[in-house]
Amino acid sequence: MTRNEPFQTDQLQQDLDYVAGAVRRRDRPVGVPAIYFLWAAIIAVGFALPDFAPEGTGPFWLAASVGGGLLSWWLGARAERRSGINDRALGLRYGLHWGIGGIAFILTFLPLLLGRVPVQQGGAQFLFTTGLLYALAGVHLERGLLWSGLLMLAAFAVLTLFALPYTWTISGVVIALSLAWAGLSARRAIAAGACA
Amino acid sequence: MKALDGLDPALEHRARLAISVLLARHGEISFAGFKQQLDMTDGNLGAQLRKLEDAGYLALRRDFVERKPVTWYALTKDGRKALHRHLAALRDVIATAG
């Protein structure tokens, strides 16, 4: 559309469709596959520990949550620089979501630390907090996390209602598989032209 | 049509409008990032970016990503104001036409 040409609504419509299409191309990031795979591995190991080596659960999650968080941040920043879009507002949204998640984890740990709840119940509360965080991340940040979050909440319900053997291990394997599947979907979407 | 007078010539080309809208939404975008988002040739994209730069609407930052030189683009204050004015004029145009 130029000033000297007669005004044409069709041309304007096409121009605005083009702009809208360019904006929608990155409307919802698909996520960074390496981060999905990283947390699939951490969760598969970390969820099996309460069943097979309960004494190692606390130290493992202390190290894995901090180390995994930092590694995820680095992988996310690297993917963003590679994609050629440095979106500080989106970065802030991710930071706020997972930062609030960190506070929620500390608050979930508090009753365990003070001995106000049994270890098994306190551990299940972590699953509830994590499930909620993942499900909300799936709603607000990356759709791939939604199913993993819902699976965690379902596992929390099973853990709370039934005393099944190896529930933690089975929950971990299911969640890890859902994260790996989300990672593979993200990788396919990126190969097809979507943005991490 | 009087509403057309409010349109900014530098933003009337759809690629330049898309570049400005993407920058307003995301902050900083590299040349390669624009190529992926807009599906344009290097020559055409470079020419449209140059026109916005000449109008004082774009700020450039040179950086290295994995040892490769990368130019990042961001909207200047003038660019952001111009985009808001242009979008308001577009809304008037649409309202007048509708």
PDB file of C-alpha atoms in Angstrom:
ATOM      1  CA  MET A   1       0.000   0.000   0.000  1.00  0.00           C
ATOM      2  CA  THR A   2       1.480   3.397  -0.965  1.00  0.00           C
ATOM      3  CA  ARG A   3       0.169   6.915  -0.540  1.00  0.00           C
ATOM      4  CA  ASN A   4      -0.055   7.658  -4.247  1.00  0.00           C
ATOM      5  CA  GLU A   5      -2.186   4.654  -5.070  1.00  0.00           C
ATOM      6  CA  PRO A   6      -5.921   4.659  -4.522  1.00  0.00           C
ATOM      7  CA  PHE A   7      -6.785   3.135  -1.180  1.00  0.00           C
ATOM      8  CA  GLN A   8      -7.524  -0.555  -1.528  1.00  0.00           C
ATOM      9  CA  THR A   9      -8.996  -2.502   1.339  1.00  0.00           C
ATOM     10  CA  ASP A  10      -7.947  -5.817  -0.244  1.00  0.00           C
ATOM     11  CA  GLN A  11      -4.305  -4.748  -0.252  1.00  0.00           C
ATOM     12  CA  LEU A  12      -4.560  -3.561   3.350  1.00  0.00           C
ATOM     13  CA  GLN A  13      -6.180  -6.852   4.324  1.00  0.00           C
ATOM     14  CA  GLN A  14      -3.345  -8.811   2.671  1.00  0.00           C
ATOM     15  CA  ASP A  15      -0.710  -6.663   4.359  1.00  0.00           C
ATOM     16  CA  LEU A  16      -2.282  -7.118   7.788  1.00  0.00           C
ATOM     17  CA  ASP A  17      -2.679 -10.874   7.190  1.00  0.00           C
ATOM     18  CA  TYR A  18       1.039 -11.014   6.360  1.00  0.00           C
ATOM     19  CA  VAL A  19       1.960  -9.156   9.567  1.00  0.00           C
ATOM     20  CA  ALA A  20      -0.405 -11.297  11.667  1.00  0.00           C
ATOM     21  CA  GLY A  21       1.064 -14.462  10.133  1.00  0.00           C
ATOM     22  CA  ALA A  22       4.615 -13.346  10.966  1.00  0.00           C
ATOM     23  CA  VAL A  23       3.639 -12.584  14.570  1.00  0.00           C
ATOM     24  CA  ARG A  24       1.707 -15.850  15.027  1.00  0.00           C
ATOM     25  CA  ARG A  25       4.708 -17.862  13.822  1.00  0.00           C
ATOM     26  CA  ARG A  26       6.214 -17.335  17.280  1.00  0.00           C
ATOM     27  CA  ASP A  27       3.013 -16.969  19.242  1.00  0.00           C
ATOM     28  CA  ARG A  28       3.728 -19.926  21.507  1.00  0.00           C
ATOM     29  CA  PRO A  29       7.281 -21.272  21.838  1.00  0.00           C
ATOM     30  CA  VAL A  30       7.477 -25.061  21.480  1.00  0.00           C
ATOM     31  CA  GLY A  31      10.241 -25.372  24.071  1.00  0.00           C
ATOM     32  CA  VAL A  32      13.873 -26.488  24.055  1.00  0.00           C
ATOM     33  CA  PRO A  33      14.141 -30.258  23.431  1.00  0.00           C
ATOM     34  CA  ALA A  34      17.384 -30.580  25.447  1.00  0.00           C
ATOM     35  CA  ILE A  35      15.616 -29.197  28.545  1.00  0.00           C
ATOM     36  CA  TYR A  36      12.789 -31.736  28.208  1.00  0.00           C
ATOM     37  CA  PHE A  37      15.307 -34.586  27.860  1.00  0.00           C
ATOM     38  CA  LEU A  38      17.363 -33.286  30.803  1.00  0.00           C
ATOM     39  CA  TRP A  39      14.336 -33.269  33.139  1.00  0.00           C
ATOM     40  CA  ALA A  40      13.105 -36.607  31.808  1.00  0.00           C
ATOM     41  CA  ALA A  41      16.444 -38.105  32.922  1.00  0.00           C
ATOM     42  CA  ILE A  42      16.461 -36.267  36.289  1.00  0.00           C
ATOM     43  CA  ILE A  43      12.857 -37.262  37.085  1.00  0.00           C
ATOM     44  CA  ALA A  44      13.335 -40.906  36.026  1.00  0.00           C
ATOM     45  CA  VAL A  45      16.280 -41.251  38.444  1.00  0.00           C
ATOM     46  CA  GLY A  46      14.953 -38.948  41.191  1.00  0.00           C
ATOM     47  CA  PHE A  47      11.524 -40.599  41.385  1.00  0.00           C
ATOM     48  CA  ALA A  48      13.010 -44.098  41.587  1.00  0.00           C
ATOM     49  CA  LEU A  49      15.151 -43.168  44.606  1.00  0.00           C
ATOM     50  CA  PRO A  50      12.332 -43.159  47.245  1.00  0.00           C
ATOM     51  CA  ASP A  51      11.611 -46.806  46.310  1.00  0.00           C
ATOM     52  CA  PHE A  52      15.186 -48.072  45.956  1.00  0.00           C
ATOM     53  CA  ALA A  53      17.488 -45.718  47.912  1.00  0.00           C
ATOM     54  CA  PRO A  54      15.344 -43.407  50.072  1.00  0.00           C
ATOM     55  CA  GLU A  55      18.381 -41.981  51.915  1.00  0.00           C
ATOM     56  CA  GLY A  56      19.706 -40.551  48.640  1.00  0.00           C
ATOM     57  CA  THR A  57      16.465 -38.804  47.653  1.00  0.00           C
ATOM     58  CA  GLY A  58      17.020 -35.531  49.535  1.00  0.00           C
ATOM     59  CA  PRO A  59      20.655 -34.953  48.469  1.00  0.00           C
ATOM     60  CA  PHE A  60      19.846 -35.957  44.885  1.00  0.00           C
ATOM     61  CA  TRP A  61      16.972 -33.496  44.559  1.00  0.00           C
ATOM     62  CA  LEU A  62      18.925 -30.738  46.274  1.00  0.00           C
ATOM     63  CA  ALA A  63      21.706 -31.102  43.693  1.00  0.00           C
ATOM     64  CA  ALA A  64      19.440 -31.911  40.734  1.00  0.00           C
ATOM     65  CA  SER A  65      17.003 -29.056  41.295  1.00  0.00           C
ATOM     66  CA  VAL A  66      19.743 -26.403  41.542  1.00  0.00           C
ATOM     67  CA  GLY A  67      22.025 -27.928  38.886  1.00  0.00           C
ATOM     68  CA  GLY A  68      19.148 -28.799  36.562  1.00  0.00           C
ATOM     69  CA  GLY A  69      17.653 -25.335  36.973  1.00  0.00           C
ATOM     70  CA  LEU A  70      20.932 -23.609  36.112  1.00  0.00           C
ATOM     71  CA  LEU A  71      21.576 -25.935  33.183  1.00  0.00           C
ATOM     72  CA  SER A  72      18.008 -25.354  31.926  1.00  0.00           C
ATOM     73  CA  TRP A  73      18.521 -21.587  32.133  1.00  0.00           C
ATOM     74  CA  TRP A  74      21.772 -21.877  30.133  1.00  0.00           C
ATOM     75  CA  LEU A  75      20.186 -24.172  27.525  1.00  0.00           C
ATOM     76  CA  GLY A  76      17.201 -21.822  27.180  1.00  0.00           C
ATOM     77  CA  ALA A  77      19.402 -18.740  26.754  1.00  0.00           C
ATOM     78  CA  ARG A  78      21.539 -20.577  24.176  1.00  0.00           C
ATOM     79  CA  ALA A  79      18.461 -21.702  22.216  1.00  0.00           C
ATOM     80  CA  GLU A  80      17.093 -18.158  22.217  1.00  0.00           C
ATOM     81  CA  ARG A  81      20.343 -16.684  20.915  1.00  0.00           C
ATOM     82  CA  ARG A  82      20.488 -19.382  18.230  1.00  0.00           C
ATOM     83  CA  SER A  83      16.879 -18.688  17.188  1.00  0.00           C
ATOM     84  CA  GLY A  84      17.773 -15.030  16.630  1.00  0.00           C
ATOM     85  CA  ILE A  85      15.046 -13.663  18.911  1.00  0.00           C
ATOM     86  CA  ASN A  86      16.098 -12.132  22.213  1.00  0.00           C
ATOM     87  CA  ASP A  87      12.753 -11.775  23.972  1.00  0.00           C
ATOM     88  CA  ARG A  88      13.430 -10.275  27.406  1.00  0.00           C
ATOM     89  CA  ALA A  89       9.739 -10.122  28.347  1.00  0.00           C
ATOM     90  CA  LEU A  90       9.343 -13.838  27.656  1.00  0.00           C
ATOM     91  CA  GLY A  91      12.572 -14.562  29.541  1.00  0.00           C
ATOM     92  CA  LEU A  92      11.220 -12.621  32.497  1.00  0.00           C
ATOM     93  CA  ARG A  93       7.979 -14.625  32.340  1.00  0.00           C
ATOM     94  CA  TYR A  94       9.952 -17.892  32.435  1.00  0.00           C
ATOM     95  CA  GLY A  95      12.132 -16.555  35.254  1.00  0.00           C
ATOM     96  CA  LEU A  96       9.112 -15.500  37.304  1.00  0.00           C
ATOM     97  CA  HIS A  97       7.305 -18.801  36.762  1.00  0.00           C
ATOM     98  CA  TRP A  98      10.229 -21.019  37.764  1.00  0.00           C
ATOM     99  CA  GLY A  99      11.430 -18.551  40.438  1.00  0.00           C
ATOM    100  CA  ILE A 100       8.018 -18.706  42.115  1.00  0.00           C
ATOM    101  CA  GLY A 101       8.262 -22.472  41.629  1.00  0.00           C
ATOM    102  CA  GLY A 102      11.516 -22.452  43.610  1.00  0.00           C
ATOM    103  CA  ILE A 103       9.812 -20.587  46.453  1.00  0.00           C
ATOM    104  CA  ALA A 104       6.929 -23.085  46.330  1.00  0.00           C
ATOM    105  CA  PHE A 105       9.433 -25.966  46.606  1.00  0.00           C
ATOM    106  CA  ILE A 106      11.053 -24.374  49.667  1.00  0.00           C
ATOM    107  CA  LEU A 107       7.627 -23.859  51.263  1.00  0.00           C
ATOM    108  CA  THR A 108       6.700 -27.476  50.444  1.00  0.00           C
ATOM    109  CA  PHE A 109       9.925 -28.592  52.130  1.00  0.00           C
ATOM    110  CA  LEU A 110       9.211 -26.567  55.285  1.00  0.00           C
ATOM    111  CA  PRO A 111       6.700 -28.958  56.976  1.00  0.00           C
ATOM    112  CA  LEU A 112       9.090 -31.867  56.265  1.00  0.00           C
ATOM    113  CA  LEU A 113      11.997 -29.948  57.754  1.00  0.00           C
ATOM    114  CA  LEU A 114       9.977 -29.145  60.894  1.00  0.00           C
ATOM    115  CA  GLY A 115       8.804 -32.753  61.194  1.00  0.00           C
ATOM    116  CA  ARG A 116       5.142 -31.771  60.985  1.00  0.00           C
ATOM    117  CA  VAL A 117       4.277 -34.351  58.279  1.00  0.00           C
ATOM    118  CA  PRO A 118       5.450 -37.936  57.622  1.00  0.00           C
ATOM    119  CA  VAL A 119       8.202 -38.239  54.979  1.00  0.00           C
ATOM    120  CA  GLN A 120       5.956 -40.170  52.545  1.00  0.00           C
ATOM    121  CA  GLN A 121       3.219 -37.519  52.720  1.00  0.00           C
ATOM    122  CA  GLY A 122       5.744 -34.680  52.478  1.00  0.00           C
ATOM    123  CA  GLY A 123       7.313 -36.314  49.431  1.00  0.00           C
ATOM    124  CA  ALA A 124       3.916 -36.586  47.761  1.00  0.00           C
ATOM    125  CA  GLN A 125       3.381 -32.866  48.362  1.00  0.00           C
ATOM    126  CA  PHE A 126       6.459 -32.208  46.192  1.00  0.00           C
ATOM    127  CA  LEU A 127       4.758 -34.130  43.400  1.00  0.00           C
ATOM    128  CA  PHE A 128       1.658 -31.945  43.807  1.00  0.00           C
ATOM    129  CA  THR A 129       3.707 -28.720  43.714  1.00  0.00           C
ATOM    130  CA  THR A 130       5.725 -29.894  40.702  1.00  0.00           C
ATOM    131  CA  GLY A 131       2.627 -31.103  38.886  1.00  0.00           C
ATOM    132  CA  LEU A 132       0.907 -27.767  39.399  1.00  0.00           C
ATOM    133  CA  LEU A 133       4.002 -25.854  38.217  1.00  0.00           C
ATOM    134  CA  TYR A 134       4.377 -27.991  35.088  1.00  0.00           C
ATOM    135  CA  ALA A 135       0.666 -27.866  34.243  1.00  0.00           C
ATOM    136  CA  LEU A 136       0.584 -24.062  34.612  1.00  0.00           C
ATOM    137  CA  ALA A 137       3.787 -23.789  32.550  1.00  0.00           C
ATOM    138  CA  GLY A 138       1.936 -25.806  29.915  1.00  0.00           C
ATOM    139  CA  VAL A 139      -0.901 -23.278  29.975  1.00  0.00           C
ATOM    140  CA  HIS A 140       1.210 -20.090  30.044  1.00  0.00           C
ATOM    141  CA  LEU A 141       4.578 -21.003  28.505  1.00  0.00           C
ATOM    142  CA  GLU A 142       4.936 -24.271  26.574  1.00  0.00           C
ATOM    143  CA  ARG A 143       2.056 -26.583  25.727  1.00  0.00           C
ATOM    144  CA  GLY A 144       4.344 -29.648  25.902  1.00  0.00           C
ATOM    145  CA  LEU A 145       4.593 -29.341  29.683  1.00  0.00           C
ATOM    146  CA  LEU A 146       0.836 -29.517  30.239  1.00  0.00           C
ATOM    147  CA  TRP A 147       0.553 -33.298  29.902  1.00  0.00           C
ATOM    148  CA  SER A 148       3.565 -33.943  32.122  1.00  0.00           C
ATOM    149  CA  GLY A 149       2.009 -31.693  34.790  1.00  0.00           C
ATOM    150  CA  LEU A 150      -1.373 -33.405  34.585  1.00  0.00           C
ATOM    151  CA  LEU A 151       0.327 -36.807  34.820  1.00  0.00           C
ATOM    152  CA  MET A 152       2.125 -35.659  37.983  1.00  0.00           C
ATOM    153  CA  LEU A 153      -1.161 -34.518  39.524  1.00  0.00           C
ATOM    154  CA  ALA A 154      -2.741 -37.877  38.626  1.00  0.00           C
ATOM    155  CA  ALA A 155       0.251 -39.661  40.195  1.00  0.00           C
ATOM    156  CA  PHE A 156      -0.196 -37.517  43.332  1.00  0.00           C
ATOM    157  CA  ALA A 157      -3.833 -38.631  43.544  1.00  0.00           C
ATOM    158  CA  VAL A 158      -2.809 -42.299  43.172  1.00  0.00           C
ATOM    159  CA  LEU A 159      -0.068 -41.920  45.806  1.00  0.00           C
ATOM    160  CA  THR A 160      -2.491 -40.258  48.210  1.00  0.00           C
ATOM    161  CA  LEU A 161      -5.387 -42.679  47.723  1.00  0.00           C
ATOM    162  CA  PHE A 162      -3.572 -46.015  47.366  1.00  0.00           C
ATOM    163  CA  ALA A 163      -0.464 -47.534  48.894  1.00  0.00           C
ATOM    164  CA  LEU A 164       0.794 -49.300  45.776  1.00  0.00           C
ATOM    165  CA  PRO A 165       4.322 -50.751  45.526  1.00  0.00           C
ATOM    166  CA  TYR A 166       6.832 -48.804  43.414  1.00  0.00           C
ATOM    167  CA  THR A 167       4.329 -45.998  42.811  1.00  0.00           C
ATOM    168  CA  TRP A 168       7.134 -43.418  42.839  1.00  0.00           C
ATOM    169  CA  THR A 169       9.182 -45.337  40.280  1.00  0.00           C
ATOM    170  CA  ILE A 170       6.214 -45.940  37.993  1.00  0.00           C
ATOM    171  CA  SER A 171       5.159 -42.270  38.296  1.00  0.00           C
ATOM    172  CA  GLY A 172       8.715 -41.191  37.431  1.00  0.00           C
ATOM    173  CA  VAL A 173       8.880 -43.430  34.389  1.00  0.00           C
ATOM    174  CA  VAL A 174       5.494 -42.195  33.111  1.00  0.00           C
ATOM    175  CA  ILE A 175       6.429 -38.525  33.631  1.00  0.00           C
ATOM    176  CA  ALA A 176       9.869 -39.062  32.064  1.00  0.00           C
ATOM    177  CA  LEU A 177       8.248 -40.684  29.032  1.00  0.00           C
ATOM    178  CA  SER A 178       5.792 -37.784  28.692  1.00  0.00           C
ATOM    179  CA  LEU A 179       8.687 -35.287  28.886  1.00  0.00           C
ATOM    180  CA  ALA A 180      10.719 -37.255  26.349  1.00  0.00           C
ATOM    181  CA  TRP A 181       7.690 -37.329  24.080  1.00  0.00           C
ATOM    182  CA  ALA A 182       7.278 -33.539  24.522  1.00  0.00           C
ATOM    183  CA  GLY A 183      10.990 -33.138  23.688  1.00  0.00           C
ATOM    184  CA  LEU A 184      10.658 -35.207  20.524  1.00  0.00           C
ATOM    185  CA  SER A 185       7.539 -33.213  19.518  1.00  0.00           C
ATOM    186  CA  ALA A 186       9.433 -29.941  20.104  1.00  0.00           C
ATOM    187  CA  ARG A 187      12.363 -31.209  18.028  1.00  0.00           C
ATOM    188  CA  ARG A 188      10.006 -32.141  15.175  1.00  0.00           C
ATOM    189  CA  ALA A 189       8.236 -28.742  15.390  1.00  0.00           C
ATOM    190  CA  ILE A 190      11.590 -26.883  15.306  1.00  0.00           C
ATOM    191  CA  ALA A 191      12.699 -28.933  12.288  1.00  0.00           C
ATOM    192  CA  ALA A 192       9.411 -27.907  10.627  1.00  0.00           C
ATOM    193  CA  GLY A 193      10.182 -24.219  11.217  1.00  0.00           C
ATOM    194  CA  ALA A 194       8.708 -23.409  14.641  1.00  0.00           C
ATOM    195  CA  CYS A 195      10.664 -21.405  17.238  1.00  0.00           C
ATOM    196  CA  ALA A 196      12.184 -22.863  20.402  1.00  0.00           C
TER     197      ALA A 196
ATOM    198  CA  MET B   1      -9.096   9.832   2.469  1.00  0.00           C
ATOM    199  CA  LYS B   2      -7.993  11.902   5.481  1.00  0.00           C
ATOM    200  CA  ALA B   3      -7.161   8.864   7.627  1.00  0.00           C
ATOM    201  CA  LEU B   4      -4.438   7.911   5.128  1.00  0.00           C
ATOM    202  CA  ASP B   5      -2.505  11.084   5.985  1.00  0.00           C
ATOM    203  CA  GLY B   6      -1.633   9.638   9.401  1.00  0.00           C
ATOM    204  CA  LEU B   7       0.186   6.681   7.874  1.00  0.00           C
ATOM    205  CA  ASP B   8       3.984   6.672   8.110  1.00  0.00           C
ATOM    206  CA  PRO B   9       5.633   6.147   4.698  1.00  0.00           C
ATOM    207  CA  ALA B  10       8.473   4.183   6.315  1.00  0.00           C
ATOM    208  CA  LEU B  11       5.960   1.676   7.709  1.00  0.00           C
ATOM    209  CA  GLU B  12       3.617   1.410   4.743  1.00  0.00           C
ATOM    210  CA  HIS B  13       5.514  -1.541   3.236  1.00  0.00           C
ATOM    211  CA  ARG B  14       4.163  -4.723   4.820  1.00  0.00           C
ATOM    212  CA  ALA B  15       7.626  -6.184   5.475  1.00  0.00           C
ATOM    213  CA  ARG B  16       8.731  -3.024   7.308  1.00  0.00           C
ATOM    214  CA  LEU B  17       5.478  -3.017   9.282  1.00  0.00           C
ATOM    215  CA  ALA B  18       5.982  -6.692  10.175  1.00  0.00           C
ATOM    216  CA  ILE B  19       9.605  -6.011  11.219  1.00  0.00           C
ATOM    217  CA  SER B  20       8.469  -3.177  13.501  1.00  0.00           C
ATOM    218  CA  VAL B  21       5.584  -5.157  15.002  1.00  0.00           C
ATOM    219  CA  LEU B  22       7.867  -8.149  15.678  1.00  0.00           C
ATOM    220  CA  LEU B  23      10.436  -5.910  17.352  1.00  0.00           C
ATOM    221  CA  ALA B  24       7.768  -4.213  19.466  1.00  0.00           C
ATOM    222  CA  ARG B  25       6.589  -7.643  20.579  1.00  0.00           C
ATOM    223  CA  HIS B  26       9.901  -9.452  21.139  1.00  0.00           C
ATOM    224  CA  GLY B  27      12.512  -6.768  21.867  1.00  0.00           C
ATOM    225  CA  GLU B  28      15.603  -7.802  19.887  1.00  0.00           C
ATOM    226  CA  ILE B  29      15.764  -9.877  16.711  1.00  0.00           C
ATOM    227  CA  SER B  30      18.751 -10.854  14.595  1.00  0.00           C
ATOM    228  CA  PHE B  31      18.937 -10.799  10.804  1.00  0.00           C
ATOM    229  CA  ALA B  32      18.632 -14.611  10.756  1.00  0.00           C
ATOM    230  CA  GLY B  33      15.677 -14.404  13.132  1.00  0.00           C
ATOM    231  CA  PHE B  34      13.854 -12.060  10.751  1.00  0.00           C
ATOM    232  CA  LYS B  35      14.637 -14.339   7.821  1.00  0.00           C
ATOM    233  CA  GLN B  36      12.984 -17.241   9.616  1.00  0.00           C
ATOM    234  CA  GLN B  37       9.961 -15.204  10.722  1.00  0.00           C
ATOM    235  CA  LEU B  38       9.337 -13.334   7.492  1.00  0.00           C
ATOM    236  CA  ASP B  39      10.560 -15.817   4.879  1.00  0.00           C
ATOM    237  CA  MET B  40      12.371 -13.113   2.865  1.00  0.00           C
ATOM    238  CA  THR B  41      15.529 -13.136   0.761  1.00  0.00           C
ATOM    239  CA  ASP B  42      18.697 -11.623   2.248  1.00  0.00           C
ATOM    240  CA  GLY B  43      18.674  -8.774  -0.265  1.00  0.00           C
ATOM    241  CA  ASN B  44      15.063  -7.774   0.255  1.00  0.00           C
ATOM    242  CA  LEU B  45      15.262  -8.094   4.043  1.00  0.00           C
ATOM    243  CA  GLY B  46      18.497  -6.089   4.159  1.00  0.00           C
ATOM    244  CA  ALA B  47      16.959  -3.319   2.036  1.00  0.00           C
ATOM    245  CA  GLN B  48      13.850  -3.069   4.246  1.00  0.00           C
ATOM    246  CA  LEU B  49      15.936  -3.025   7.433  1.00  0.00           C
ATOM    247  CA  ARG B  50      18.160  -0.307   5.945  1.00  0.00           C
ATOM    248  CA  LYS B  51      15.113   1.883   5.200  1.00  0.00           C
ATOM    249  CA  LEU B  52      13.926   1.596   8.804  1.00  0.00           C
ATOM    250  CA  GLU B  53      17.454   2.261  10.048  1.00  0.00           C
ATOM    251  CA  ASP B  54      17.715   5.359   7.816  1.00  0.00           C
ATOM    252  CA  ALA B  55      14.389   6.592   9.230  1.00  0.00           C
ATOM    253  CA  GLY B  56      15.913   6.363  12.718  1.00  0.00           C
ATOM    254  CA  TYR B  57      13.494   3.641  13.786  1.00  0.00           C
ATOM    255  CA  LEU B  58      16.028   0.842  14.345  1.00  0.00           C
ATOM    256  CA  ALA B  59      19.022   0.505  16.667  1.00  0.00           C
ATOM    257  CA  LEU B  60      21.737  -2.057  15.872  1.00  0.00           C
ATOM    258  CA  ARG B  61      23.895  -4.110  18.205  1.00  0.00           C
ATOM    259  CA  ARG B  62      26.715  -6.317  16.950  1.00  0.00           C
ATOM    260  CA  ASP B  63      27.480  -9.498  18.844  1.00  0.00           C
ATOM    261  CA  PHE B  64      28.952 -12.989  18.407  1.00  0.00           C
ATOM    262  CA  VAL B  65      26.850 -16.148  18.732  1.00  0.00           C
ATOM    263  CA  GLU B  66      29.033 -19.265  18.750  1.00  0.00           C
ATOM    264  CA  ARG B  67      31.908 -17.276  17.186  1.00  0.00           C
ATOM    265  CA  LYS B  68      29.735 -16.044  14.321  1.00  0.00           C
ATOM    266  CA  PRO B  69      29.025 -12.305  13.995  1.00  0.00           C
ATOM    267  CA  VAL B  70      25.362 -11.476  14.558  1.00  0.00           C
ATOM    268  CA  THR B  71      23.576  -8.140  14.164  1.00  0.00           C
ATOM    269  CA  TRP B  72      20.681  -7.619  16.553  1.00  0.00           C
ATOM    270  CA  TYR B  73      17.973  -5.078  15.770  1.00  0.00           C
ATOM    271  CA  ALA B  74      15.716  -3.244  18.228  1.00  0.00           C
ATOM    272  CA  LEU B  75      13.176  -0.435  17.889  1.00  0.00           C
ATOM    273  CA  THR B  76      14.346   3.023  18.946  1.00  0.00           C
ATOM    274  CA  LYS B  77      12.033   5.277  20.974  1.00  0.00           C
ATOM    275  CA  ASP B  78      11.197   7.140  17.773  1.00  0.00           C
ATOM    276  CA  GLY B  79      10.501   3.828  16.040  1.00  0.00           C
ATOM    277  CA  ARG B  80       8.126   2.719  18.780  1.00  0.00           C
ATOM    278  CA  LYS B  81       6.286   6.053  18.704  1.00  0.00           C
ATOM    279  CA  ALA B  82       6.083   5.942  14.904  1.00  0.00           C
ATOM    280  CA  LEU B  83       4.685   2.397  15.028  1.00  0.00           C
ATOM    281  CA  HIS B  84       2.005   3.402  17.552  1.00  0.00           C
ATOM    282  CA  ARG B  85       1.039   6.399  15.394  1.00  0.00           C
ATOM    283  CA  HIS B  86       0.956   4.238  12.267  1.00  0.00           C
ATOM    284  CA  LEU B  87      -1.182   1.545  13.922  1.00  0.00           C
ATOM    285  CA  ALA B  88      -3.599   4.202  15.207  1.00  0.00           C
ATOM    286  CA  ALA B  89      -3.852   5.607  11.666  1.00  0.00           C
ATOM    287  CA  LEU B  90      -4.447   2.089  10.312  1.00  0.00           C
ATOM    288  CA  ARG B  91      -7.285   1.637  12.804  1.00  0.00           C
ATOM    289  CA  ASP B  92      -8.788   4.923  11.543  1.00  0.00           C
ATOM    290  CA  VAL B  93      -8.431   3.750   7.959  1.00  0.00           C
ATOM    291  CA  ILE B  94     -10.183   0.470   8.747  1.00  0.00           C
ATOM    292  CA  ALA B  95     -12.929   2.266  10.709  1.00  0.00           C
ATOM    293  CA  THR B  96     -13.448   4.713   7.839  1.00  0.00           C
ATOM    294  CA  ALA B  97     -13.509   1.929   5.241  1.00  0.00           C
ATOM    295  CA  GLY B  98     -15.778  -0.288   7.339  1.00  0.00           C
TER     296      GLY B  98
END
